[in-house]
CSV table of N, CA and C in Angstrom, one decimal:
chain,number,residue,atom,x,y,z
A,819,MET,N,117.1,29.8,82.7
A,819,MET,CA,117.0,30.9,81.7
A,819,MET,C,115.9,31.5,81.6
A,820,SER,N,114.7,30.8,81.7
A,820,SER,CA,113.4,31.5,81.4
A,820,SER,C,113.0,32.3,82.8
A,821,LYS,N,113.7,32.2,83.9
A,821,LYS,CA,113.4,33.2,85.1
A,821,LYS,C,114.2,34.4,84.8
A,822,VAL,N,115.3,34.3,84.2
A,822,VAL,CA,116.1,35.4,84.0
A,822,VAL,C,115.5,36.2,82.9
A,823,LEU,N,114.8,35.7,81.9
A,823,LEU,CA,114.1,36.4,80.8
A,823,LEU,C,112.8,37.0,81.4
A,824,ASP,N,112.1,36.4,82.3
A,824,ASP,CA,110.9,36.8,83.1
A,824,ASP,C,111.2,38.0,83.8
A,825,PHE,N,112.5,37.9,84.5
A,825,PHE,CA,113.0,39.2,85.4
A,825,PHE,C,113.3,40.3,84.5
A,826,ILE,N,114.0,40.2,83.5
A,826,ILE,CA,114.2,41.2,82.5
A,826,ILE,C,112.9,41.9,82.0
A,827,ALA,N,112.0,41.1,81.6
A,827,ALA,CA,110.7,41.2,81.0
A,827,ALA,C,110.0,42.3,82.1
A,828,GLY,N,110.0,41.8,83.2
A,828,GLY,CA,109.5,42.6,84.5
A,828,GLY,C,110.0,43.8,84.7
A,829,ILE,N,111.3,43.9,84.7
A,829,ILE,CA,112.0,45.3,84.6
A,829,ILE,C,111.4,46.2,83.6
A,830,GLY,N,111.4,45.6,82.4
A,830,GLY,CA,111.0,46.3,81.1
A,830,GLY,C,109.5,46.9,81.5
A,831,GLN,N,108.7,46.0,82.0
A,831,GLN,CA,107.4,46.6,82.1
A,831,GLN,C,107.2,47.6,83.1
A,832,VAL,N,108.0,47.5,84.3
A,832,VAL,CA,107.9,48.5,85.3
A,832,VAL,C,108.4,49.9,84.8
A,833,VAL,N,109.5,49.7,84.0
A,833,VAL,CA,110.1,51.1,83.4
A,833,VAL,C,109.2,51.5,82.4
A,834,SER,N,108.5,50.7,81.7
A,834,SER,CA,107.6,51.2,80.7
A,834,SER,C,106.3,52.0,81.3
A,835,ASN,N,105.9,51.4,82.5
A,835,ASN,CA,104.8,52.0,83.3
A,835,ASN,C,105.1,53.4,83.8
A,836,ILE,N,106.3,53.3,84.2
A,836,ILE,CA,106.9,54.8,84.8
A,836,ILE,C,107.0,55.8,83.8
A,837,VAL,N,107.5,55.2,82.5
A,837,VAL,CA,107.7,56.3,81.5
A,837,VAL,C,106.3,56.8,81.0
A,838,ASP,N,105.3,55.9,81.1
A,838,ASP,CA,104.0,56.2,80.4
A,838,ASP,C,103.5,57.2,81.5
A,839,HIS,N,103.5,56.9,82.6
A,839,HIS,CA,103.0,57.8,83.7
A,839,HIS,C,103.5,59.3,83.6
A,840,ILE,N,104.8,59.3,83.5
A,840,ILE,CA,105.7,60.6,83.3
A,840,ILE,C,105.2,61.2,81.9
A,841,PHE,N,105.2,60.6,80.9
A,841,PHE,CA,104.6,61.1,79.6
A,841,PHE,C,103.2,61.6,79.7
A,842,GLU,N,102.4,60.8,80.4
A,842,GLU,CA,100.9,61.3,80.5
A,842,GLU,C,101.0,62.6,81.4
A,843,SER,N,101.7,62.7,82.4
A,843,SER,CA,101.7,63.9,83.4
A,843,SER,C,102.3,65.1,82.5
A,844,ALA,N,103.2,64.9,81.7
A,844,ALA,CA,103.8,66.0,80.9
A,844,ALA,C,102.8,66.5,79.9
A,845,LYS,N,102.1,65.5,79.3
A,845,LYS,CA,101.0,66.1,78.3
A,845,LYS,C,99.9,66.7,79.0
A,846,GLU,N,99.6,66.4,80.3
A,846,GLU,CA,98.5,67.0,81.0
A,846,GLU,C,99.2,68.4,81.5
A,847,ALA,N,100.4,68.5,81.9
A,847,ALA,CA,101.0,69.7,82.2
A,847,ALA,C,101.0,70.8,81.2
A,848,VAL,N,101.4,70.3,79.9
A,848,VAL,CA,101.4,71.2,78.7
A,848,VAL,C,99.8,71.6,78.4
A,849,LYS,N,98.8,70.7,78.5
A,849,LYS,CA,97.5,71.0,78.2
A,849,LYS,C,97.1,72.1,79.1
A,850,THR,N,97.3,72.0,80.5
A,850,THR,CA,97.0,72.9,81.4
A,850,THR,C,97.4,74.3,81.2
A,851,VAL,N,98.9,74.2,80.8
A,851,VAL,CA,99.5,75.5,80.6
A,851,VAL,C,98.8,76.1,79.4
A,852,LEU,N,98.5,75.5,78.4
A,852,LEU,CA,98.0,76.1,77.1
A,852,LEU,C,96.5,76.5,77.4
A,853,GLU,N,95.6,75.7,78.0
A,853,GLU,CA,94.3,75.9,78.1
A,853,GLU,C,93.9,77.0,79.4
A,854,THR,N,94.8,77.1,80.3
A,854,THR,CA,94.5,77.8,81.5
A,854,THR,C,95.4,78.8,81.8
A,855,VAL,N,96.7,78.6,82.0
A,855,VAL,CA,97.8,79.6,82.3
A,855,VAL,C,98.0,80.7,81.3
A,856,ILE,N,98.2,80.3,80.1
A,856,ILE,CA,98.6,81.4,79.1
A,856,ILE,C,97.4,82.2,79.0
A,857,PRO,N,96.2,81.7,78.7
A,857,PRO,CA,95.0,82.4,78.4
A,857,PRO,C,94.8,83.6,79.6
A,858,PHE,N,95.0,83.1,80.9
A,858,PHE,CA,94.9,83.9,82.0
A,858,PHE,C,95.9,85.2,82.0
A,859,MET,N,97.1,84.7,81.5
A,859,MET,CA,98.2,85.6,81.5
A,859,MET,C,97.9,86.7,80.3
A,860,VAL,N,97.2,86.2,79.4
A,860,VAL,CA,96.9,87.2,78.2
A,860,VAL,C,95.8,88.1,78.9
A,861,PHE,N,95.0,87.4,79.5
A,861,PHE,CA,93.7,88.4,80.1
A,861,PHE,C,94.3,89.4,81.0
A,862,ILE,N,95.2,89.1,81.8
A,862,ILE,CA,95.8,90.1,82.8
A,862,ILE,C,96.6,91.2,82.1
A,863,SER,N,97.3,90.5,81.0
A,863,SER,CA,98.1,91.7,80.2
A,863,SER,C,97.2,92.5,79.5
A,864,LEU,N,96.1,92.0,78.9
A,864,LEU,CA,95.0,92.9,78.3
A,864,LEU,C,94.4,93.8,79.3
A,865,ILE,N,94.2,93.5,80.5
A,865,ILE,CA,93.8,94.3,81.4
A,865,ILE,C,94.5,95.5,81.8
A,866,VAL,N,95.8,95.1,82.0
A,866,VAL,CA,96.8,96.0,82.4
A,866,VAL,C,97.0,97.1,81.2
A,867,GLY,N,97.1,96.6,79.9
A,867,GLY,CA,97.3,97.3,78.8
A,867,GLY,C,96.1,98.4,78.7
A,868,VAL,N,94.7,98.0,78.7
A,868,VAL,CA,93.7,98.7,78.6
A,868,VAL,C,93.7,99.8,79.8
A,869,VAL,N,93.9,99.3,81.0
A,869,VAL,CA,94.1,100.3,82.2
A,869,VAL,C,95.0,101.3,81.9
A,870,ASN,N,96.1,101.0,81.5
A,870,ASN,CA,97.3,101.9,81.2
A,870,ASN,C,97.1,102.7,80.0
A,871,TYR,N,96.5,102.3,79.0
A,871,TYR,CA,96.2,103.1,77.8
A,871,TYR,C,95.1,104.1,77.8
A,872,THR,N,94.1,103.7,78.4
A,872,THR,CA,92.8,104.5,78.6
A,872,THR,C,93.0,105.6,79.7
A,873,GLY,N,94.0,105.6,80.4
A,873,GLY,CA,94.1,106.5,81.4
A,873,GLY,C,93.3,105.9,82.8
A,874,ILE,N,92.6,105.0,82.8
A,874,ILE,CA,91.9,104.3,83.8
A,874,ILE,C,92.9,104.1,85.0
A,875,GLY,N,94.0,103.8,84.6
A,875,GLY,CA,95.2,103.5,85.6
A,875,GLY,C,95.3,104.5,86.5
A,876,ASP,N,95.2,105.9,85.9
A,876,ASP,CA,95.5,107.0,86.8
A,876,ASP,C,94.3,107.2,87.7
A,877,ILE,N,93.0,106.8,87.2
A,877,ILE,CA,91.8,107.0,88.1
A,877,ILE,C,92.0,106.1,89.3
A,878,ILE,N,92.3,104.9,88.9
A,878,ILE,CA,92.3,103.6,89.7
A,878,ILE,C,93.6,103.9,90.7
A,879,ALA,N,94.7,104.5,90.3
A,879,ALA,CA,95.7,104.8,91.1
A,879,ALA,C,95.2,105.8,92.2
A,880,GLY,N,94.6,106.9,91.8
A,880,GLY,CA,93.8,107.7,92.7
A,880,GLY,C,93.1,107.1,93.8
A,881,LEU,N,92.4,106.1,93.4
A,881,LEU,CA,91.6,105.4,94.3
A,881,LEU,C,92.3,104.4,95.3
A,882,ILE,N,93.3,103.8,94.6
A,882,ILE,CA,94.1,102.8,95.3
A,882,ILE,C,95.2,103.3,96.2
A,883,ALA,N,95.9,104.4,95.8
A,883,ALA,CA,96.9,104.8,96.4
A,883,ALA,C,96.6,105.4,97.9
A,884,PRO,N,95.5,106.1,98.1
A,884,PRO,CA,95.2,106.4,99.5
A,884,PRO,C,94.9,105.2,100.4
A,885,VAL,N,94.4,104.1,99.7
A,885,VAL,CA,94.0,102.9,100.6
A,885,VAL,C,95.3,102.2,100.9
A,886,MET,N,96.3,102.1,99.8
A,886,MET,CA,97.4,101.2,99.9
A,886,MET,C,98.6,102.0,100.3
A,887,SER,N,98.6,103.2,100.8
A,887,SER,CA,99.6,104.1,101.3
A,887,SER,C,99.5,104.2,102.8
A,888,ASN,N,98.6,103.6,103.5
A,888,ASN,CA,98.8,103.6,104.9
A,888,ASN,C,98.0,102.5,105.5
A,889,ILE,N,98.5,102.2,106.7
A,889,ILE,CA,98.3,100.7,107.4
A,889,ILE,C,96.7,100.8,107.8
A,890,PRO,N,96.2,101.8,108.5
A,890,PRO,CA,94.8,101.7,108.9
A,890,PRO,C,93.9,101.3,107.8
A,891,SER,N,93.9,102.0,106.7
A,891,SER,CA,93.0,101.7,105.6
A,891,SER,C,93.3,100.2,105.0
A,892,MET,N,94.4,99.8,105.1
A,892,MET,CA,94.8,98.4,104.7
A,892,MET,C,94.2,97.3,105.6
A,893,VAL,N,94.2,97.7,106.9
A,893,VAL,CA,93.6,96.9,107.9
A,893,VAL,C,92.0,96.7,107.6
A,894,ILE,N,91.5,98.0,107.4
A,894,ILE,CA,90.0,98.1,107.1
A,894,ILE,C,89.7,97.3,105.9
A,895,LEU,N,90.4,97.3,104.8
A,895,LEU,CA,90.4,96.6,103.6
A,895,LEU,C,90.3,95.0,103.8
A,896,SER,N,91.3,94.7,104.5
A,896,SER,CA,91.5,93.2,104.8
A,896,SER,C,90.4,92.7,105.6
A,897,PHE,N,89.8,93.6,106.6
A,897,PHE,CA,88.7,93.3,107.3
A,897,PHE,C,87.3,93.1,106.5
A,898,VAL,N,87.3,94.0,105.6
A,898,VAL,CA,86.0,93.9,104.6
A,898,VAL,C,86.4,92.7,103.9
A,899,CYS,N,87.5,92.4,103.2
A,899,CYS,CA,87.7,91.2,102.4
A,899,CYS,C,87.3,89.8,103.2
A,900,VAL,N,87.5,89.7,104.5
A,900,VAL,CA,87.1,88.6,105.2
A,900,VAL,C,86.0,88.4,105.9
A,901,LEU,N,85.0,89.3,105.7
A,901,LEU,CA,83.6,89.4,106.2
A,901,LEU,C,83.0,88.0,105.9
A,902,PRO,N,82.3,87.2,106.8
A,902,PRO,CA,81.9,86.0,106.6
A,902,PRO,C,81.0,85.6,105.2
A,903,PHE,N,80.3,86.9,104.9
A,903,PHE,CA,79.2,86.7,103.8
A,903,PHE,C,80.1,87.1,102.4
A,904,LEU,N,81.2,87.8,102.5
A,904,LEU,CA,82.0,88.2,101.3
A,904,LEU,C,83.1,87.4,101.1
A,905,ALA,N,83.8,86.9,102.0
A,905,ALA,CA,85.2,86.2,101.6
A,905,ALA,C,85.0,85.0,100.7
A,906,PRO,N,83.7,84.1,100.9
A,906,PRO,CA,83.6,82.9,100.0
A,906,PRO,C,83.3,83.4,98.5
A,907,ILE,N,82.9,84.5,98.3
A,907,ILE,CA,82.6,85.1,97.0
A,907,ILE,C,83.9,85.7,96.4
A,908,LEU,N,84.8,86.3,97.3
A,908,LEU,CA,86.0,86.8,96.6
A,908,LEU,C,87.1,85.9,96.6
A,909,ALA,N,87.1,84.6,97.2
A,909,ALA,CA,88.2,83.9,97.2
A,909,ALA,C,88.4,83.0,95.9
A,910,PRO,N,87.1,82.5,95.4
A,910,PRO,CA,87.4,81.5,94.3
A,910,PRO,C,88.2,82.1,93.2
A,911,GLY,N,89.3,81.3,92.8
A,911,GLY,CA,90.4,81.6,91.9
A,911,GLY,C,91.2,82.8,92.2
A,912,ALA,N,90.9,83.6,93.1
A,912,ALA,CA,91.7,84.6,93.6
A,912,ALA,C,91.9,85.8,92.6
A,913,ALA,N,91.0,85.8,91.5
A,913,ALA,CA,91.0,86.6,90.4
A,913,ALA,C,91.1,88.1,90.7
A,914,ILE,N,90.2,88.4,91.7
A,914,ILE,CA,90.3,89.9,92.3
A,914,ILE,C,91.5,90.2,92.7
A,915,GLY,N,91.9,89.3,93.6
A,915,GLY,CA,93.2,89.7,94.4
A,915,GLY,C,94.3,89.7,93.4
A,916,GLN,N,94.4,88.9,92.3
A,916,GLN,CA,95.3,89.0,91.3
A,916,GLN,C,95.5,90.3,90.4
A,917,VAL,N,94.2,90.6,90.1
A,917,VAL,CA,94.0,91.8,89.4
A,917,VAL,C,94.6,93.0,90.2
A,918,ALA,N,94.2,93.1,91.4
A,918,ALA,CA,94.5,94.2,92.3
A,918,ALA,C,96.0,94.1,92.6
A,919,SER,N,96.6,93.1,92.8
A,919,SER,CA,98.0,92.9,93.0
A,919,SER,C,98.9,93.5,91.8
A,920,ILE,N,98.2,93.3,90.7
A,920,ILE,CA,98.9,93.9,89.5
A,920,ILE,C,98.7,95.3,89.3
A,921,LEU,N,97.5,95.8,89.6
A,921,LEU,CA,97.5,97.2,89.7
A,921,LEU,C,98.4,97.8,90.7
A,922,ILE,N,98.3,97.3,92.0
A,922,ILE,CA,99.1,97.8,93.0
A,922,ILE,C,100.6,97.8,92.6
A,923,GLY,N,101.0,96.6,91.9
A,923,GLY,CA,102.5,96.5,91.7
A,923,GLY,C,102.9,97.7,90.5
A,924,THR,N,101.9,97.9,89.7
A,924,THR,CA,102.2,99.0,88.8
A,924,THR,C,102.4,100.2,89.4
A,925,GLN,N,101.7,100.4,90.5
A,925,GLN,CA,101.7,101.9,91.3
A,925,GLN,C,102.9,101.8,92.1
A,926,ILE,N,103.4,100.7,92.6
A,926,ILE,CA,104.6,100.7,93.2
A,926,ILE,C,105.8,101.0,92.3
A,927,ALA,N,105.7,100.4,91.2
A,927,ALA,CA,106.9,100.7,90.2
A,927,ALA,C,106.8,102.1,89.6
A,928,ALA,N,105.5,102.7,89.7
A,928,ALA,CA,105.6,104.1,89.1
A,928,ALA,C,106.0,105.0,90.4
A,929,GLY,N,106.2,104.6,91.5
A,929,GLY,CA,106.6,105.5,92.6
A,929,GLY,C,105.2,106.1,93.2
A,930,VAL,N,104.1,105.8,93.0
A,930,VAL,CA,102.9,106.4,93.5
A,930,VAL,C,102.7,105.7,94.9
A,931,ILE,N,103.0,104.5,95.1
A,931,ILE,CA,102.9,103.9,96.4
A,931,ILE,C,104.3,103.3,96.8
A,932,SER,N,104.6,103.6,98.2
A,932,SER,CA,106.0,103.1,98.7
A,932,SER,C,106.2,101.6,98.6
A,933,PRO,N,107.4,101.3,98.2
A,933,PRO,CA,107.6,99.8,98.2
A,933,PRO,C,107.4,99.2,99.6
A,934,VAL,N,107.5,99.9,100.7
A,934,VAL,CA,107.3,99.3,102.0
A,934,VAL,C,106.1,98.8,102.2
A,935,TYR,N,105.0,99.3,101.4
A,935,TYR,CA,103.6,98.7,101.6
A,935,TYR,C,103.3,97.6,100.7
A,936,ALA,N,104.1,97.0,100.0
A,936,ALA,CA,103.8,96.0,99.1
A,936,ALA,C,103.5,94.7,99.9
A,937,LEU,N,104.4,94.2,100.7
A,937,LEU,CA,103.8,93.1,101.6
A,937,LEU,C,102.6,93.4,102.3
A,938,PRO,N,102.4,94.4,103.0
A,938,PRO,CA,101.1,94.5,103.7
A,938,PRO,C,99.9,94.6,102.8
A,939,ALA,N,100.1,95.2,101.6
A,939,ALA,CA,98.9,95.2,100.6
A,939,ALA,C,98.7,93.8,100.1
A,940,LEU,N,99.7,93.0,99.8
A,940,LEU,CA,99.4,91.7,99.3
A,940,LEU,C,98.6,91.0,100.5
A,941,PHE,N,98.7,91.3,101.7
A,941,PHE,CA,98.1,90.6,102.8
A,941,PHE,C,96.7,91.2,102.9
A,942,ALA,N,96.6,92.4,102.7
A,942,ALA,CA,95.2,93.1,102.8
A,942,ALA,C,94.3,92.7,101.6
A,943,ILE,N,94.8,92.5,100.3
A,943,ILE,CA,93.8,92.1,99.4
A,943,ILE,C,93.6,90.7,99.2
A,944,ASN,N,94.4,89.9,100.0
A,944,ASN,CA,94.4,88.5,100.0
A,944,ASN,C,93.9,87.8,101.3
A,945,ALA,N,93.2,88.7,102.1
A,945,ALA,CA,92.9,88.1,103.6
A,945,ALA,C,92.0,87.0,103.4
A,946,GLN,N,91.1,87.0,102.5
A,946,GLN,CA,90.1,85.9,102.2
A,946,GLN,C,90.5,84.7,101.7
A,947,VAL,N,91.9,84.4,101.5
A,947,VAL,CA,92.4,83.3,101.0
A,947,VAL,C,92.1,81.9,101.9
A,948,GLY,N,91.6,81.0,101.3
A,948,GLY,CA,91.2,79.8,101.9
A,948,GLY,C,89.7,79.7,102.3
A,949,SER,N,88.9,80.8,102.2
A,949,SER,CA,87.6,81.0,102.6
A,949,SER,C,86.7,80.1,101.6
A,950,ASP,N,87.1,79.8,100.4
A,950,ASP,CA,86.3,79.2,99.4
A,950,ASP,C,86.6,77.6,99.5
A,951,PHE,N,87.8,77.3,100.0
A,951,PHE,CA,88.3,75.9,100.2
A,951,PHE,C,88.0,75.2,101.3
A,952,ILE,N,87.7,75.9,102.5
A,952,ILE,CA,87.5,75.2,103.7
A,952,ILE,C,86.5,74.1,103.7
A,953,PRO,N,85.1,74.5,103.2
A,953,PRO,CA,84.2,73.4,103.0
A,953,PRO,C,84.6,72.4,102.1
A,954,VAL,N,85.2,72.7,101.0
A,954,VAL,CA,85.6,71.5,100.0
A,954,VAL,C,86.8,70.7,100.7
A,955,GLY,N,87.6,71.3,101.5
A,955,GLY,CA,88.7,70.5,102.2
A,955,GLY,C,88.2,69.6,103.3
A,956,LEU,N,87.1,70.1,103.9
A,956,LEU,CA,86.5,69.3,105.0
A,956,LEU,C,85.8,68.1,104.3
A,957,SER,N,85.1,68.3,103.2
A,957,SER,CA,84.4,67.4,102.6
A,957,SER,C,85.3,66.2,102.1
A,958,LEU,N,86.5,66.8,101.4
A,958,LEU,CA,87.4,65.8,100.9
A,958,LEU,C,88.0,65.0,101.9
A,959,ALA,N,88.3,65.6,103.1
A,959,ALA,CA,88.7,64.8,104.3
A,959,ALA,C,87.6,63.7,105.0
A,960,GLU,N,86.5,64.0,104.4
A,960,GLU,CA,85.3,63.0,104.9
A,960,GLU,C,84.9,63.4,106.3
A,961,ALA,N,84.9,64.8,106.5
A,961,ALA,CA,84.5,65.3,107.8
A,961,ALA,C,83.1,65.0,108.0
A,962,GLU,N,82.5,64.9,109.2
A,962,GLU,CA,81.1,64.7,109.4
A,962,GLU,C,80.5,66.1,109.2
A,963,ALA,N,79.2,65.8,109.1
A,963,ALA,CA,78.4,67.2,108.6
A,963,ALA,C,78.3,68.0,109.8
A,964,GLU,N,78.4,67.5,111.0
A,964,GLU,CA,78.4,68.6,112.2
A,964,GLU,C,79.7,69.2,112.3
A,965,THR,N,80.8,68.6,111.9
A,965,THR,CA,82.1,69.2,111.8
A,965,THR,C,82.1,70.3,110.9
A,966,ILE,N,81.5,70.0,109.8
A,966,ILE,CA,81.6,71.0,108.6
A,966,ILE,C,80.8,72.2,109.1
A,967,GLU,N,79.6,71.9,109.6
A,967,GLU,CA,78.8,73.2,110.3
A,967,GLU,C,79.3,73.8,111.2
A,968,LEU,N,80.2,73.2,111.9
A,968,LEU,CA,81.0,74.2,113.0
A,968,LEU,C,82.2,74.8,112.5
A,969,ALA,N,82.9,73.9,111.6
A,969,ALA,CA,84.4,74.5,111.3
A,969,ALA,C,84.2,75.5,110.2
A,970,VAL,N,83.4,75.6,109.4
A,970,VAL,CA,83.3,76.6,108.2
A,970,VAL,C,83.1,78.1,109.0
A,971,PRO,N,82.1,78.2,109.7
A,971,PRO,CA,81.8,79.5,110.4
A,971,PRO,C,83.1,79.8,111.3
A,972,ALA,N,83.5,78.8,112.0
A,972,ALA,CA,84.7,79.0,112.8
A,972,ALA,C,85.9,79.6,112.0
A,973,PHE,N,86.2,79.0,110.9
A,973,PHE,CA,87.3,79.3,110.0
A,973,PHE,C,87.1,81.1,109.4
A,974,LEU,N,85.8,81.1,109.1
A,974,LEU,CA,85.6,82.4,108.4
A,974,LEU,C,85.8,83.5,109.6
A,975,PHE,N,85.1,83.2,110.7
A,975,PHE,CA,85.2,84.2,111.7
A,975,PHE,C,86.6,84.5,112.3
A,976,SER,N,87.5,83.2,112.2
A,976,SER,CA,88.8,83.6,112.7
A,976,SER,C,89.5,84.3,111.7
A,977,ARG,N,89.4,84.4,110.3
A,977,ARG,CA,89.8,85.1,109.4
A,977,ARG,C,89.7,86.6,109.6
A,978,MET,N,88.5,87.0,110.4
A,978,MET,CA,88.4,88.2,110.7
A,978,MET,C,89.3,88.9,111.8
A,979,LEU,N,89.9,87.9,112.4
A,979,LEU,CA,91.1,88.3,113.2
A,979,LEU,C,92.4,88.2,112.7
A,980,THR,N,92.6,87.1,112.0
A,980,THR,CA,94.1,87.0,111.4
A,980,THR,C,94.3,87.6,110.1
A,981,GLY,N,93.2,88.0,109.5
A,981,GLY,CA,93.5,88.8,108.2
A,981,GLY,C,94.1,90.2,108.5
A,982,PRO,N,93.3,91.0,109.3
A,982,PRO,CA,93.9,92.2,109.7
A,982,PRO,C,95.2,92.2,110.5
A,983,LEU,N,95.4,91.3,111.2
A,983,LEU,CA,96.6,91.0,112.0
A,983,LEU,C,97.7,90.8,111.1
A,984,GLY,N,97.4,89.8,110.0
A,984,GLY,CA,98.4,89.5,109.2
A,984,GLY,C,99.0,90.9,108.4
A,985,VAL,N,98.1,91.9,108.1
A,985,VAL,CA,98.5,93.3,107.5
A,985,VAL,C,99.5,93.8,108.4
A,986,ILE,N,99.2,93.8,109.8
A,986,ILE,CA,99.8,94.6,110.6
A,986,ILE,C,101.3,94.0,110.9
A,987,VAL,N,101.3,92.4,110.9
A,987,VAL,CA,102.6,91.9,110.9
A,987,VAL,C,103.4,92.0,109.7
A,988,ALA,N,102.8,91.9,108.5
A,988,ALA,CA,103.5,92.1,107.2
A,988,ALA,C,104.1,93.6,107.2
A,989,TYR,N,103.4,94.7,107.8
A,989,TYR,CA,103.9,95.9,107.8
A,989,TYR,C,105.2,95.9,108.7
A,990,LEU,N,105.0,95.4,109.9
A,990,LEU,CA,106.2,95.3,110.8
A,990,LEU,C,107.4,94.6,110.2
A,991,ILE,N,107.2,93.6,109.5
A,991,ILE,CA,108.4,92.9,109.0
A,991,ILE,C,108.7,93.8,107.7
A,992,SER,N,108.1,94.3,107.0
A,992,SER,CA,108.5,95.2,106.0
A,992,SER,C,109.3,96.3,106.3
A,993,THR,N,108.8,97.0,107.3
A,993,THR,CA,109.6,98.1,107.9
A,993,THR,C,110.9,97.8,108.3
A,994,ALA,N,110.7,96.5,109.3
A,994,ALA,CA,112.0,96.1,109.9
A,994,ALA,C,113.1,95.7,108.8
A,995,ALA,N,112.7,95.1,107.8
A,995,ALA,CA,113.5,94.8,106.6
A,995,ALA,C,114.1,96.0,105.9
A,996,GLY,N,113.3,97.0,105.9
A,996,GLY,CA,113.9,98.4,105.2
A,996,GLY,C,114.8,99.1,106.1
A,997,VAL,N,114.8,98.7,107.4
A,997,VAL,CA,115.7,99.4,108.4
A,997,VAL,C,117.0,98.7,108.3
A,998,PHE,N,117.1,97.3,108.0
A,998,PHE,CA,118.2,96.6,108.0
A,998,PHE,C,118.9,96.4,106.7
A,999,SER,N,118.2,97.2,105.6
A,999,SER,CA,118.8,96.9,104.2
A,999,SER,C,119.5,98.2,103.9
């Protein structure tokens, strides 16, 4: 009888540990949403509201529309975003890319920029993705110092090829999707 009670108590303890982990994870998720996600959403909403209310949106649209309405300028923009000395500065938090995405999205919704340029524009303004994390990822993987010294510049220079190429491929896919829809 004692072994049965110990077995049942063991099951209760395992279930209690699982429920405790799930509960703590849920608390952490809610805390993250309240402290990080919602304030950032408010910040972006505020920026979009100010930009639209003050008329700065029209000025920005005048600057963005020519760049985001043709592939050559998007390729140039993506190349600039992935320059090895600039990409690690632009990449953290992707805040610049997020704000630019919202501005471009509002211009697409307003009809200033063709929807066919949405995907290539996304690739153009986010070409630097990963540039800030590659050294961190290598460190977390416990890579040797020499590997980090060689891999970081290799990654940054490879983005100079793959960033603009991604814009071109996105444009081809976007136009192909438009033809078949």
